Amino acid sequence: LGYHISNIFYHLLTSLVVFLLVTRLARNPRVGILAAGFFALHPIQTDSVTYLSGRRDILFALFYLAGFYFFLAYRKSGKTVFSVSCFISYGLSLGSKEMAVTFPALLLIHDTIESFSRPEPGWDKAFGKKLFQSVRRSLAQARLCYTALFLVSLSFCYYKIFINSPSHQDTYYGDSALVNFATVGKIVVHYLHLLVYPVHLVADYSYNAFPLSLSLLDPATLFSFLFLAGTACVLFYLVTRRALLAFGCTWFFLTLLPVCHIIPHHELLAEHYLYLPSVGFCLATAVLCDEVMRDRRYYVPVSVCCLAILMFFSLRVADRNRDWQDSLTL
């Protein structure tokens, strides 16, 4: 009981940080409330909150988000106390789970997208050059902070890959890089499906519960890569027109990278991997809802839809918790 209560407490605390962070990013408390609500009540979180060992996902995400908030405070005020708090939070996040290694990259992507000079409507031939200049400008504005964070990140990667790997998987899945990454493409789309339609949830994907993709021409695999290619095109479009929406989408894909089997891991996929990536999904969803709600004609319908979704999420969470009651029900 004590573990369950504390897990719920940490989840609520993380949801509060999501609200504070998204409100600061969007400069709009309505976006923060929507994002935090979707995150707190999303049924996918039961695999982290109700699963006691899933606490590592909650803790690393809590420190990760707190570190991001402190970084934004540092960039605005320049106060050393915020940069130190950011660094400590990152260390605690890494100490909780390896997935935190993406933290410096996410900060850099945020700064780059925010400082990116918006071109005129239509494709800009200088897109790549302007993007590169934005990266350089972002690094220069917080040089010491970025240097320290990336050094820690690279050192941690070296330690976990070459000295003390957490994985028991020695080779790529299917003994082939092609099979491995074809399967990863299908897994990423499956994760998105779970976030959009969290009805069929699975606690254990072992024993071939998720078949490997043995060919790129397999219909499910082909659809997955076409979908991801289309998503990448949309992201390039959004960077120049809807920066925060683009950042939310990028957040999802970037924070999934550590479990995308670039370095093979013995757990092919798991729903608790989505705890931190789901923040990006919830951010993007909240931004979309807010943009539609700005039109007074759609304010009430969209508000009712959001409340209905949160109600459905709540019922699904309660139902899913019955599955986690004990070993037999699970």
C-alpha atoms as a PDB file:
ATOM      1  CA  LEU A   1       0.000   0.000   0.000  1.00  0.00           C
ATOM      2  CA  GLY A   2       2.815   2.374   0.871  1.00  0.00           C
ATOM      3  CA  TYR A   3       4.448   1.839  -2.513  1.00  0.00           C
ATOM      4  CA  HIS A   4       1.170   2.446  -4.350  1.00  0.00           C
ATOM      5  CA  ILE A   5       0.421   5.630  -2.412  1.00  0.00           C
ATOM      6  CA  SER A   6       3.904   7.024  -2.991  1.00  0.00           C
ATOM      7  CA  ASN A   7       3.795   6.117  -6.700  1.00  0.00           C
ATOM      8  CA  ILE A   8       0.521   8.021  -7.059  1.00  0.00           C
ATOM      9  CA  PHE A   9       2.019  10.950  -5.131  1.00  0.00           C
ATOM     10  CA  TYR A  10       5.069  11.071  -7.428  1.00  0.00           C
ATOM     11  CA  HIS A  11       2.794  10.852 -10.474  1.00  0.00           C
ATOM     12  CA  LEU A  12       0.687  13.767  -9.220  1.00  0.00           C
ATOM     13  CA  LEU A  13       3.857  15.739  -8.518  1.00  0.00           C
ATOM     14  CA  THR A  14       5.102  15.015 -12.048  1.00  0.00           C
ATOM     15  CA  SER A  15       1.730  16.116 -13.455  1.00  0.00           C
ATOM     16  CA  LEU A  16       2.071  19.395 -11.528  1.00  0.00           C
ATOM     17  CA  VAL A  17       5.517  19.956 -13.056  1.00  0.00           C
ATOM     18  CA  VAL A  18       4.025  19.200 -16.505  1.00  0.00           C
ATOM     19  CA  PHE A  19       1.475  21.969 -15.861  1.00  0.00           C
ATOM     20  CA  LEU A  20       4.148  24.455 -14.753  1.00  0.00           C
ATOM     21  CA  LEU A  21       6.502  23.596 -17.616  1.00  0.00           C
ATOM     22  CA  VAL A  22       3.878  23.627 -20.399  1.00  0.00           C
ATOM     23  CA  THR A  23       2.349  26.848 -19.057  1.00  0.00           C
ATOM     24  CA  ARG A  24       5.786  28.439 -19.216  1.00  0.00           C
ATOM     25  CA  LEU A  25       6.464  27.089 -22.717  1.00  0.00           C
ATOM     26  CA  ALA A  26       3.069  28.125 -24.102  1.00  0.00           C
ATOM     27  CA  ARG A  27       2.652  31.273 -21.963  1.00  0.00           C
ATOM     28  CA  ASN A  28      -0.909  30.065 -21.623  1.00  0.00           C
ATOM     29  CA  PRO A  29      -2.314  28.338 -18.498  1.00  0.00           C
ATOM     30  CA  ARG A  30      -5.143  26.746 -20.513  1.00  0.00           C
ATOM     31  CA  VAL A  31      -2.610  24.786 -22.561  1.00  0.00           C
ATOM     32  CA  GLY A  32      -0.868  23.812 -19.321  1.00  0.00           C
ATOM     33  CA  ILE A  33      -4.102  22.575 -17.724  1.00  0.00           C
ATOM     34  CA  LEU A  34      -5.061  20.541 -20.800  1.00  0.00           C
ATOM     35  CA  ALA A  35      -1.603  18.982 -21.189  1.00  0.00           C
ATOM     36  CA  ALA A  36      -1.350  18.125 -17.479  1.00  0.00           C
ATOM     37  CA  GLY A  37      -4.877  16.684 -17.477  1.00  0.00           C
ATOM     38  CA  PHE A  38      -4.251  14.467 -20.497  1.00  0.00           C
ATOM     39  CA  PHE A  39      -0.936  13.347 -18.997  1.00  0.00           C
ATOM     40  CA  ALA A  40      -2.205  12.683 -15.468  1.00  0.00           C
ATOM     41  CA  LEU A  41      -5.236  10.631 -16.509  1.00  0.00           C
ATOM     42  CA  HIS A  42      -3.927   8.860 -19.620  1.00  0.00           C
ATOM     43  CA  PRO A  43      -4.468   5.078 -19.255  1.00  0.00           C
ATOM     44  CA  ILE A  44      -0.994   4.344 -20.641  1.00  0.00           C
ATOM     45  CA  GLN A  45       0.446   5.640 -17.344  1.00  0.00           C
ATOM     46  CA  THR A  46      -0.910   2.652 -15.387  1.00  0.00           C
ATOM     47  CA  ASP A  47       2.091   0.650 -16.601  1.00  0.00           C
ATOM     48  CA  SER A  48       4.347   3.101 -14.731  1.00  0.00           C
ATOM     49  CA  VAL A  49       2.202   4.124 -11.754  1.00  0.00           C
ATOM     50  CA  THR A  50       0.434   0.889 -10.793  1.00  0.00           C
ATOM     51  CA  TYR A  51       3.435  -1.286 -11.692  1.00  0.00           C
ATOM     52  CA  LEU A  52       5.583  -0.707  -8.588  1.00  0.00           C
ATOM     53  CA  SER A  53       8.927  -1.110 -10.369  1.00  0.00           C
ATOM     54  CA  GLY A  54       7.678   1.465 -12.869  1.00  0.00           C
ATOM     55  CA  ARG A  55       8.625   4.080 -10.266  1.00  0.00           C
ATOM     56  CA  ARG A  56      11.938   4.498 -12.100  1.00  0.00           C
ATOM     57  CA  ASP A  57       9.991   5.935 -15.066  1.00  0.00           C
ATOM     58  CA  ILE A  58       8.100   8.359 -12.828  1.00  0.00           C
ATOM     59  CA  LEU A  59      11.214   9.504 -10.976  1.00  0.00           C
ATOM     60  CA  PHE A  60      13.398  10.014 -14.024  1.00  0.00           C
ATOM     61  CA  ALA A  61      10.592  11.950 -15.749  1.00  0.00           C
ATOM     62  CA  LEU A  62       9.974  14.084 -12.647  1.00  0.00           C
ATOM     63  CA  PHE A  63      13.640  15.144 -12.418  1.00  0.00           C
ATOM     64  CA  TYR A  64      13.888  15.488 -16.230  1.00  0.00           C
ATOM     65  CA  LEU A  65      10.924  17.882 -16.353  1.00  0.00           C
ATOM     66  CA  ALA A  66      12.133  19.808 -13.296  1.00  0.00           C
ATOM     67  CA  GLY A  67      15.543  20.186 -14.961  1.00  0.00           C
ATOM     68  CA  PHE A  68      13.884  21.541 -18.098  1.00  0.00           C
ATOM     69  CA  TYR A  69      11.909  24.046 -16.027  1.00  0.00           C
ATOM     70  CA  PHE A  70      15.079  25.206 -14.250  1.00  0.00           C
ATOM     71  CA  PHE A  71      16.846  25.535 -17.612  1.00  0.00           C
ATOM     72  CA  LEU A  72      14.100  27.824 -18.923  1.00  0.00           C
ATOM     73  CA  ALA A  73      14.356  29.893 -15.730  1.00  0.00           C
ATOM     74  CA  TYR A  74      18.139  30.114 -16.201  1.00  0.00           C
ATOM     75  CA  ARG A  75      17.800  31.206 -19.842  1.00  0.00           C
ATOM     76  CA  LYS A  76      15.407  33.968 -18.808  1.00  0.00           C
ATOM     77  CA  SER A  77      17.182  35.262 -15.696  1.00  0.00           C
ATOM     78  CA  GLY A  78      20.793  34.134 -16.144  1.00  0.00           C
ATOM     79  CA  LYS A  79      20.955  33.239 -12.429  1.00  0.00           C
ATOM     80  CA  THR A  80      23.522  30.587 -11.509  1.00  0.00           C
ATOM     81  CA  VAL A  81      21.184  28.947  -8.987  1.00  0.00           C
ATOM     82  CA  PHE A  82      18.897  27.831 -11.828  1.00  0.00           C
ATOM     83  CA  SER A  83      21.740  26.381 -13.911  1.00  0.00           C
ATOM     84  CA  VAL A  84      23.000  24.455 -10.866  1.00  0.00           C
ATOM     85  CA  SER A  85      19.460  23.206 -10.154  1.00  0.00           C
ATOM     86  CA  CYS A  86      19.151  22.117 -13.793  1.00  0.00           C
ATOM     87  CA  PHE A  87      22.426  20.198 -13.591  1.00  0.00           C
ATOM     88  CA  ILE A  88      21.488  18.488 -10.301  1.00  0.00           C
ATOM     89  CA  SER A  89      18.053  17.541 -11.652  1.00  0.00           C
ATOM     90  CA  TYR A  90      19.668  16.007 -14.724  1.00  0.00           C
ATOM     91  CA  GLY A  91      22.028  13.980 -12.536  1.00  0.00           C
ATOM     92  CA  LEU A  92      19.097  12.682 -10.465  1.00  0.00           C
ATOM     93  CA  SER A  93      17.190  11.845 -13.634  1.00  0.00           C
ATOM     94  CA  LEU A  94      20.138   9.880 -15.063  1.00  0.00           C
ATOM     95  CA  GLY A  95      20.497   8.108 -11.736  1.00  0.00           C
ATOM     96  CA  SER A  96      16.855   7.031 -11.950  1.00  0.00           C
ATOM     97  CA  LYS A  97      16.852   5.690 -15.523  1.00  0.00           C
ATOM     98  CA  GLU A  98      19.039   5.679 -18.634  1.00  0.00           C
ATOM     99  CA  MET A  99      16.323   7.219 -20.842  1.00  0.00           C
ATOM    100  CA  ALA A 100      17.220  10.620 -19.340  1.00  0.00           C
ATOM    101  CA  VAL A 101      20.279  10.756 -21.606  1.00  0.00           C
ATOM    102  CA  THR A 102      18.306  12.759 -24.213  1.00  0.00           C
ATOM    103  CA  PHE A 103      17.930  15.761 -21.878  1.00  0.00           C
ATOM    104  CA  PRO A 104      20.624  18.057 -23.386  1.00  0.00           C
ATOM    105  CA  ALA A 105      19.417  17.305 -26.921  1.00  0.00           C
ATOM    106  CA  LEU A 106      15.830  18.231 -26.009  1.00  0.00           C
ATOM    107  CA  LEU A 107      16.974  21.548 -24.523  1.00  0.00           C
ATOM    108  CA  LEU A 108      18.956  22.326 -27.674  1.00  0.00           C
ATOM    109  CA  ILE A 109      16.018  21.442 -29.935  1.00  0.00           C
ATOM    110  CA  HIS A 110      13.747  23.704 -27.879  1.00  0.00           C
ATOM    111  CA  ASP A 111      16.175  26.640 -28.130  1.00  0.00           C
ATOM    112  CA  THR A 112      16.746  26.010 -31.835  1.00  0.00           C
ATOM    113  CA  ILE A 113      13.044  25.894 -32.724  1.00  0.00           C
ATOM    114  CA  GLU A 114      12.307  28.939 -30.577  1.00  0.00           C
ATOM    115  CA  SER A 115      15.074  31.050 -32.136  1.00  0.00           C
ATOM    116  CA  PHE A 116      14.523  29.803 -35.689  1.00  0.00           C
ATOM    117  CA  SER A 117      13.883  32.753 -38.040  1.00  0.00           C
ATOM    118  CA  ARG A 118      10.510  32.181 -39.649  1.00  0.00           C
ATOM    119  CA  PRO A 119      10.639  32.252 -43.459  1.00  0.00           C
ATOM    120  CA  GLU A 120       7.825  33.448 -45.664  1.00  0.00           C
ATOM    121  CA  PRO A 121       5.044  30.962 -46.485  1.00  0.00           C
ATOM    122  CA  GLY A 122       6.279  28.281 -48.847  1.00  0.00           C
ATOM    123  CA  TRP A 123       9.514  26.303 -48.890  1.00  0.00           C
ATOM    124  CA  ASP A 124      12.598  28.343 -48.167  1.00  0.00           C
ATOM    125  CA  LYS A 125      15.775  27.248 -49.993  1.00  0.00           C
ATOM    126  CA  ALA A 126      17.848  28.539 -47.081  1.00  0.00           C
ATOM    127  CA  PHE A 127      15.958  26.394 -44.564  1.00  0.00           C
ATOM    128  CA  GLY A 128      18.980  24.226 -43.703  1.00  0.00           C
ATOM    129  CA  LYS A 129      21.305  27.198 -43.360  1.00  0.00           C
ATOM    130  CA  LYS A 130      18.920  29.076 -41.074  1.00  0.00           C
ATOM    131  CA  LEU A 131      18.408  25.962 -38.972  1.00  0.00           C
ATOM    132  CA  PHE A 132      22.177  25.503 -38.577  1.00  0.00           C
ATOM    133  CA  GLN A 133      22.547  29.156 -37.591  1.00  0.00           C
ATOM    134  CA  SER A 134      19.826  28.717 -34.978  1.00  0.00           C
ATOM    135  CA  VAL A 135      21.684  25.737 -33.488  1.00  0.00           C
ATOM    136  CA  ARG A 136      24.920  27.730 -33.280  1.00  0.00           C
ATOM    137  CA  ARG A 137      23.137  30.706 -31.753  1.00  0.00           C
ATOM    138  CA  SER A 138      21.432  28.524 -29.144  1.00  0.00           C
ATOM    139  CA  LEU A 139      24.699  26.840 -28.142  1.00  0.00           C
ATOM    140  CA  ALA A 140      26.491  30.194 -27.891  1.00  0.00           C
ATOM    141  CA  GLN A 141      23.850  31.702 -25.605  1.00  0.00           C
ATOM    142  CA  ALA A 142      24.273  28.974 -22.961  1.00  0.00           C
ATOM    143  CA  ARG A 143      27.723  27.644 -23.815  1.00  0.00           C
ATOM    144  CA  LEU A 144      28.850  26.569 -20.337  1.00  0.00           C
ATOM    145  CA  CYS A 145      25.546  24.919 -19.456  1.00  0.00           C
ATOM    146  CA  TYR A 146      25.375  22.969 -22.718  1.00  0.00           C
ATOM    147  CA  THR A 147      29.035  21.925 -22.519  1.00  0.00           C
ATOM    148  CA  ALA A 148      28.595  20.498 -19.010  1.00  0.00           C
ATOM    149  CA  LEU A 149      25.327  18.711 -19.879  1.00  0.00           C
ATOM    150  CA  PHE A 150      26.619  17.151 -23.099  1.00  0.00           C
ATOM    151  CA  LEU A 151      29.858  16.013 -21.428  1.00  0.00           C
ATOM    152  CA  VAL A 152      27.846  14.235 -18.737  1.00  0.00           C
ATOM    153  CA  SER A 153      25.555  12.737 -21.354  1.00  0.00           C
ATOM    154  CA  LEU A 154      28.376  11.425 -23.557  1.00  0.00           C
ATOM    155  CA  SER A 155      30.278  10.041 -20.556  1.00  0.00           C
ATOM    156  CA  PHE A 156      27.139   8.275 -19.359  1.00  0.00           C
ATOM    157  CA  CYS A 157      26.561   6.802 -22.840  1.00  0.00           C
ATOM    158  CA  TYR A 158      30.124   5.493 -22.947  1.00  0.00           C
ATOM    159  CA  TYR A 159      29.747   3.912 -19.503  1.00  0.00           C
ATOM    160  CA  LYS A 160      26.423   2.229 -20.309  1.00  0.00           C
ATOM    161  CA  ILE A 161      27.446   1.001 -23.778  1.00  0.00           C
ATOM    162  CA  PHE A 162      31.019  -0.161 -23.215  1.00  0.00           C
ATOM    163  CA  ILE A 163      31.476  -0.710 -19.457  1.00  0.00           C
ATOM    164  CA  ASN A 164      28.236  -1.594 -17.689  1.00  0.00           C
ATOM    165  CA  SER A 165      25.443  -2.234 -20.169  1.00  0.00           C
ATOM    166  CA  PRO A 166      21.948  -2.657 -18.662  1.00  0.00           C
ATOM    167  CA  SER A 167      20.913  -4.915 -21.563  1.00  0.00           C
ATOM    168  CA  HIS A 168      21.017  -8.713 -21.853  1.00  0.00           C
ATOM    169  CA  GLN A 169      20.454  -8.509 -25.631  1.00  0.00           C
ATOM    170  CA  ASP A 170      23.733  -9.199 -27.451  1.00  0.00           C
ATOM    171  CA  THR A 171      22.587  -8.864 -31.071  1.00  0.00           C
ATOM    172  CA  TYR A 172      20.025  -7.019 -33.145  1.00  0.00           C
ATOM    173  CA  TYR A 173      16.557  -8.537 -33.119  1.00  0.00           C
ATOM    174  CA  GLY A 174      16.254 -11.179 -35.836  1.00  0.00           C
ATOM    175  CA  ASP A 175      20.075 -11.151 -36.000  1.00  0.00           C
ATOM    176  CA  SER A 176      19.755  -8.425 -38.621  1.00  0.00           C
ATOM    177  CA  ALA A 177      19.917  -4.635 -38.534  1.00  0.00           C
ATOM    178  CA  LEU A 178      17.215  -4.546 -41.231  1.00  0.00           C
ATOM    179  CA  VAL A 179      14.783  -6.661 -39.188  1.00  0.00           C
ATOM    180  CA  ASN A 180      15.676  -4.727 -36.028  1.00  0.00           C
ATOM    181  CA  PHE A 181      14.981  -1.252 -37.384  1.00  0.00           C
ATOM    182  CA  ALA A 182      12.017  -2.328 -39.511  1.00  0.00           C
ATOM    183  CA  THR A 183      10.472  -3.596 -36.285  1.00  0.00           C
ATOM    184  CA  VAL A 184      11.355  -0.352 -34.489  1.00  0.00           C
ATOM    185  CA  GLY A 185       9.440   1.643 -37.116  1.00  0.00           C
ATOM    186  CA  LYS A 186       6.381  -0.498 -36.494  1.00  0.00           C
ATOM    187  CA  ILE A 187       6.816  -0.163 -32.704  1.00  0.00           C
ATOM    188  CA  VAL A 188       6.899   3.659 -32.857  1.00  0.00           C
ATOM    189  CA  VAL A 189       3.602   3.720 -34.779  1.00  0.00           C
ATOM    190  CA  HIS A 190       2.174   1.211 -32.269  1.00  0.00           C
ATOM    191  CA  TYR A 191       3.139   3.579 -29.446  1.00  0.00           C
ATOM    192  CA  LEU A 192       1.323   6.442 -31.179  1.00  0.00           C
ATOM    193  CA  HIS A 193      -1.717   4.200 -31.602  1.00  0.00           C
ATOM    194  CA  LEU A 194      -1.704   3.459 -27.859  1.00  0.00           C
ATOM    195  CA  LEU A 195      -1.581   7.162 -27.026  1.00  0.00           C
ATOM    196  CA  VAL A 196      -4.470   7.968 -29.373  1.00  0.00           C
ATOM    197  CA  TYR A 197      -6.580   4.889 -28.592  1.00  0.00           C
ATOM    198  CA  PRO A 198      -5.519   3.407 -25.211  1.00  0.00           C
ATOM    199  CA  VAL A 199      -8.013   0.544 -25.103  1.00  0.00           C
ATOM    200  CA  HIS A 200      -5.989  -2.638 -25.662  1.00  0.00           C
ATOM    201  CA  LEU A 201      -3.145  -2.402 -23.140  1.00  0.00           C
ATOM    202  CA  VAL A 202      -0.540  -5.115 -22.631  1.00  0.00           C
ATOM    203  CA  ALA A 203       1.619  -5.627 -19.550  1.00  0.00           C
ATOM    204  CA  ASP A 204       4.082  -8.078 -21.125  1.00  0.00           C
ATOM    205  CA  TYR A 205       5.195  -8.013 -24.768  1.00  0.00           C
ATOM    206  CA  SER A 206       7.522 -11.015 -24.498  1.00  0.00           C
ATOM    207  CA  TYR A 207       7.017 -14.400 -26.173  1.00  0.00           C
ATOM    208  CA  ASN A 208       6.448 -12.917 -29.633  1.00  0.00           C
ATOM    209  CA  ALA A 209       3.517 -10.773 -28.473  1.00  0.00           C
ATOM    210  CA  PHE A 210       4.788  -8.193 -30.982  1.00  0.00           C
ATOM    211  CA  PRO A 211       6.057 -10.018 -34.130  1.00  0.00           C
ATOM    212  CA  LEU A 212       9.308  -8.924 -35.769  1.00  0.00           C
ATOM    213  CA  SER A 213       9.148  -7.270 -39.196  1.00  0.00           C
ATOM    214  CA  LEU A 214      10.950  -9.710 -41.491  1.00  0.00           C
ATOM    215  CA  SER A 215      10.441  -7.583 -44.612  1.00  0.00           C
ATOM    216  CA  LEU A 216       9.986  -3.905 -45.430  1.00  0.00           C
ATOM    217  CA  LEU A 217       7.216  -4.983 -47.818  1.00  0.00           C
ATOM    218  CA  ASP A 218       5.166  -6.409 -44.971  1.00  0.00           C
ATOM    219  CA  PRO A 219       1.940  -4.290 -45.075  1.00  0.00           C
ATOM    220  CA  ALA A 220       2.118  -3.176 -41.424  1.00  0.00           C
ATOM    221  CA  THR A 221       5.812  -2.291 -41.727  1.00  0.00           C
ATOM    222  CA  LEU A 222       5.371  -0.483 -45.051  1.00  0.00           C
ATOM    223  CA  PHE A 223       2.463   1.542 -43.677  1.00  0.00           C
ATOM    224  CA  SER A 224       4.499   2.418 -40.571  1.00  0.00           C
ATOM    225  CA  PHE A 225       7.403   3.837 -42.569  1.00  0.00           C
ATOM    226  CA  LEU A 226       5.128   5.734 -44.945  1.00  0.00           C
ATOM    227  CA  PHE A 227       3.347   7.205 -41.928  1.00  0.00           C
ATOM    228  CA  LEU A 228       6.643   8.186 -40.263  1.00  0.00           C
ATOM    229  CA  ALA A 229       7.928   9.749 -43.501  1.00  0.00           C
ATOM    230  CA  GLY A 230       4.730  11.790 -43.775  1.00  0.00           C
ATOM    231  CA  THR A 231       5.085  12.826 -40.128  1.00  0.00           C
ATOM    232  CA  ALA A 232       8.657  14.008 -40.778  1.00  0.00           C
ATOM    233  CA  CYS A 233       7.438  16.199 -43.676  1.00  0.00           C
ATOM    234  CA  VAL A 234       4.708  17.689 -41.492  1.00  0.00           C
ATOM    235  CA  LEU A 235       7.281  18.403 -38.764  1.00  0.00           C
ATOM    236  CA  PHE A 236       9.476  20.384 -41.172  1.00  0.00           C
ATOM    237  CA  TYR A 237       6.400  22.388 -42.136  1.00  0.00           C
ATOM    238  CA  LEU A 238       5.403  23.010 -38.504  1.00  0.00           C
ATOM    239  CA  VAL A 239       8.862  24.241 -37.458  1.00  0.00           C
ATOM    240  CA  THR A 240       8.346  27.398 -39.503  1.00  0.00           C
ATOM    241  CA  ARG A 241       4.700  27.991 -38.565  1.00  0.00           C
ATOM    242  CA  ARG A 242       3.712  26.239 -35.306  1.00  0.00           C
ATOM    243  CA  ALA A 243       6.897  26.101 -33.235  1.00  0.00           C
ATOM    244  CA  LEU A 244       5.392  24.734 -30.013  1.00  0.00           C
ATOM    245  CA  LEU A 245       3.384  22.092 -31.869  1.00  0.00           C
ATOM    246  CA  ALA A 246       6.552  21.029 -33.706  1.00  0.00           C
ATOM    247  CA  PHE A 247       8.426  20.883 -30.409  1.00  0.00           C
ATOM    248  CA  GLY A 248       5.761  18.658 -28.812  1.00  0.00           C
ATOM    249  CA  CYS A 249       5.965  16.208 -31.723  1.00  0.00           C
ATOM    250  CA  THR A 250       9.774  16.248 -31.679  1.00  0.00           C
ATOM    251  CA  TRP A 251       9.724  15.649 -27.907  1.00  0.00           C
ATOM    252  CA  PHE A 252       7.830  12.388 -28.444  1.00  0.00           C
ATOM    253  CA  PHE A 253      10.262  10.990 -31.017  1.00  0.00           C
ATOM    254  CA  LEU A 254      13.466  12.221 -29.352  1.00  0.00           C
ATOM    255  CA  THR A 255      12.713  10.873 -25.877  1.00  0.00           C
ATOM    256  CA  LEU A 256      11.878   7.464 -27.406  1.00  0.00           C
ATOM    257  CA  LEU A 257      15.320   7.160 -29.027  1.00  0.00           C
ATOM    258  CA  PRO A 258      17.040   5.391 -26.084  1.00  0.00           C
ATOM    259  CA  VAL A 259      14.543   2.500 -26.371  1.00  0.00           C
ATOM    260  CA  CYS A 260      14.572   2.320 -30.190  1.00  0.00           C
ATOM    261  CA  HIS A 261      17.263  -0.398 -30.149  1.00  0.00           C
ATOM    262  CA  ILE A 262      20.054   1.623 -31.715  1.00  0.00           C
ATOM    263  CA  ILE A 263      21.861  -0.253 -28.956  1.00  0.00           C
ATOM    264  CA  PRO A 264      19.729  -3.431 -28.614  1.00  0.00           C
ATOM    265  CA  HIS A 265      17.877  -3.878 -25.337  1.00  0.00           C
ATOM    266  CA  HIS A 266      16.364  -7.091 -24.012  1.00  0.00           C
ATOM    267  CA  GLU A 267      12.872  -5.583 -23.652  1.00  0.00           C
ATOM    268  CA  LEU A 268      11.542  -5.102 -27.195  1.00  0.00           C
ATOM    269  CA  LEU A 269       8.806  -2.668 -26.163  1.00  0.00           C
ATOM    270  CA  ALA A 270       6.878  -1.675 -23.044  1.00  0.00           C
ATOM    271  CA  GLU A 271       4.102   0.748 -22.264  1.00  0.00           C
ATOM    272  CA  HIS A 272       6.018   2.309 -19.381  1.00  0.00           C
ATOM    273  CA  TYR A 273       8.558   3.554 -21.946  1.00  0.00           C
ATOM    274  CA  LEU A 274       5.898   6.086 -22.945  1.00  0.00           C
ATOM    275  CA  TYR A 275       5.765   7.908 -19.609  1.00  0.00           C
ATOM    276  CA  LEU A 276       8.082  10.762 -20.620  1.00  0.00           C
ATOM    277  CA  PRO A 277       7.391  10.710 -24.403  1.00  0.00           C
ATOM    278  CA  SER A 278       3.668  11.051 -23.641  1.00  0.00           C
ATOM    279  CA  VAL A 279       4.373  14.565 -22.300  1.00  0.00           C
ATOM    280  CA  GLY A 280       5.272  15.667 -25.838  1.00  0.00           C
ATOM    281  CA  PHE A 281       2.129  14.026 -27.192  1.00  0.00           C
ATOM    282  CA  CYS A 282      -0.024  15.725 -24.540  1.00  0.00           C
ATOM    283  CA  LEU A 283       1.675  19.070 -25.210  1.00  0.00           C
ATOM    284  CA  ALA A 284       0.962  18.835 -28.960  1.00  0.00           C
ATOM    285  CA  THR A 285      -2.642  17.763 -28.312  1.00  0.00           C
ATOM    286  CA  ALA A 286      -3.214  20.630 -25.862  1.00  0.00           C
ATOM    287  CA  VAL A 287      -1.785  23.169 -28.316  1.00  0.00           C
ATOM    288  CA  LEU A 288      -4.092  21.915 -31.066  1.00  0.00           C
ATOM    289  CA  CYS A 289      -7.132  22.047 -28.776  1.00  0.00           C
ATOM    290  CA  ASP A 290      -6.245  25.560 -27.635  1.00  0.00           C
ATOM    291  CA  GLU A 291      -5.874  26.829 -31.207  1.00  0.00           C
ATOM    292  CA  VAL A 292      -9.326  25.511 -32.117  1.00  0.00           C
ATOM    293  CA  MET A 293     -10.850  26.893 -28.892  1.00  0.00           C
ATOM    294  CA  ARG A 294      -9.690  30.405 -29.757  1.00  0.00           C
ATOM    295  CA  ASP A 295     -12.538  30.484 -32.249  1.00  0.00           C
ATOM    296  CA  ARG A 296     -15.551  31.220 -30.037  1.00  0.00           C
ATOM    297  CA  ARG A 297     -17.765  29.029 -32.230  1.00  0.00           C
ATOM    298  CA  TYR A 298     -15.779  25.924 -31.267  1.00  0.00           C
ATOM    299  CA  TYR A 299     -14.976  26.732 -27.646  1.00  0.00           C
ATOM    300  CA  VAL A 300     -17.901  24.842 -26.109  1.00  0.00           C
ATOM    301  CA  PRO A 301     -17.776  21.756 -28.423  1.00  0.00           C
ATOM    302  CA  VAL A 302     -14.021  21.327 -27.952  1.00  0.00           C
ATOM    303  CA  SER A 303     -14.319  21.840 -24.176  1.00  0.00           C
ATOM    304  CA  VAL A 304     -17.028  19.158 -24.017  1.00  0.00           C
ATOM    305  CA  CYS A 305     -14.876  16.795 -26.119  1.00  0.00           C
ATOM    306  CA  CYS A 306     -11.876  17.336 -23.824  1.00  0.00           C
ATOM    307  CA  LEU A 307     -13.979  16.644 -20.736  1.00  0.00           C
ATOM    308  CA  ALA A 308     -15.420  13.520 -22.379  1.00  0.00           C
ATOM    309  CA  ILE A 309     -11.922  12.269 -23.220  1.00  0.00           C
ATOM    310  CA  LEU A 310     -10.743  12.860 -19.642  1.00  0.00           C
ATOM    311  CA  MET A 311     -13.803  11.019 -18.351  1.00  0.00           C
ATOM    312  CA  PHE A 312     -13.089   8.086 -20.680  1.00  0.00           C
ATOM    313  CA  PHE A 313      -9.442   8.088 -19.556  1.00  0.00           C
ATOM    314  CA  SER A 314     -10.533   7.993 -15.900  1.00  0.00           C
ATOM    315  CA  LEU A 315     -12.863   5.037 -16.469  1.00  0.00           C
ATOM    316  CA  ARG A 316     -10.180   3.171 -18.436  1.00  0.00           C
ATOM    317  CA  VAL A 317      -7.594   3.791 -15.699  1.00  0.00           C
ATOM    318  CA  ALA A 318      -9.974   2.451 -13.036  1.00  0.00           C
ATOM    319  CA  ASP A 319     -10.717  -0.595 -15.185  1.00  0.00           C
ATOM    320  CA  ARG A 320      -7.025  -1.191 -15.938  1.00  0.00           C
ATOM    321  CA  ASN A 321      -6.119  -1.008 -12.249  1.00  0.00           C
ATOM    322  CA  ARG A 322      -8.343  -4.025 -11.623  1.00  0.00           C
ATOM    323  CA  ASP A 323      -6.070  -5.984 -13.968  1.00  0.00           C
ATOM    324  CA  TRP A 324      -3.077  -5.016 -11.808  1.00  0.00           C
ATOM    325  CA  GLN A 325      -4.739  -6.023  -8.535  1.00  0.00           C
ATOM    326  CA  ASP A 326      -2.577  -9.131  -8.017  1.00  0.00           C
ATOM    327  CA  SER A 327      -0.575 -11.766  -9.911  1.00  0.00           C
ATOM    328  CA  LEU A 328      -3.640 -13.795 -10.874  1.00  0.00           C
ATOM    329  CA  THR A 329      -5.663 -10.892 -12.326  1.00  0.00           C
ATOM    330  CA  LEU A 330      -2.580  -9.637 -14.181  1.00  0.00           C
END
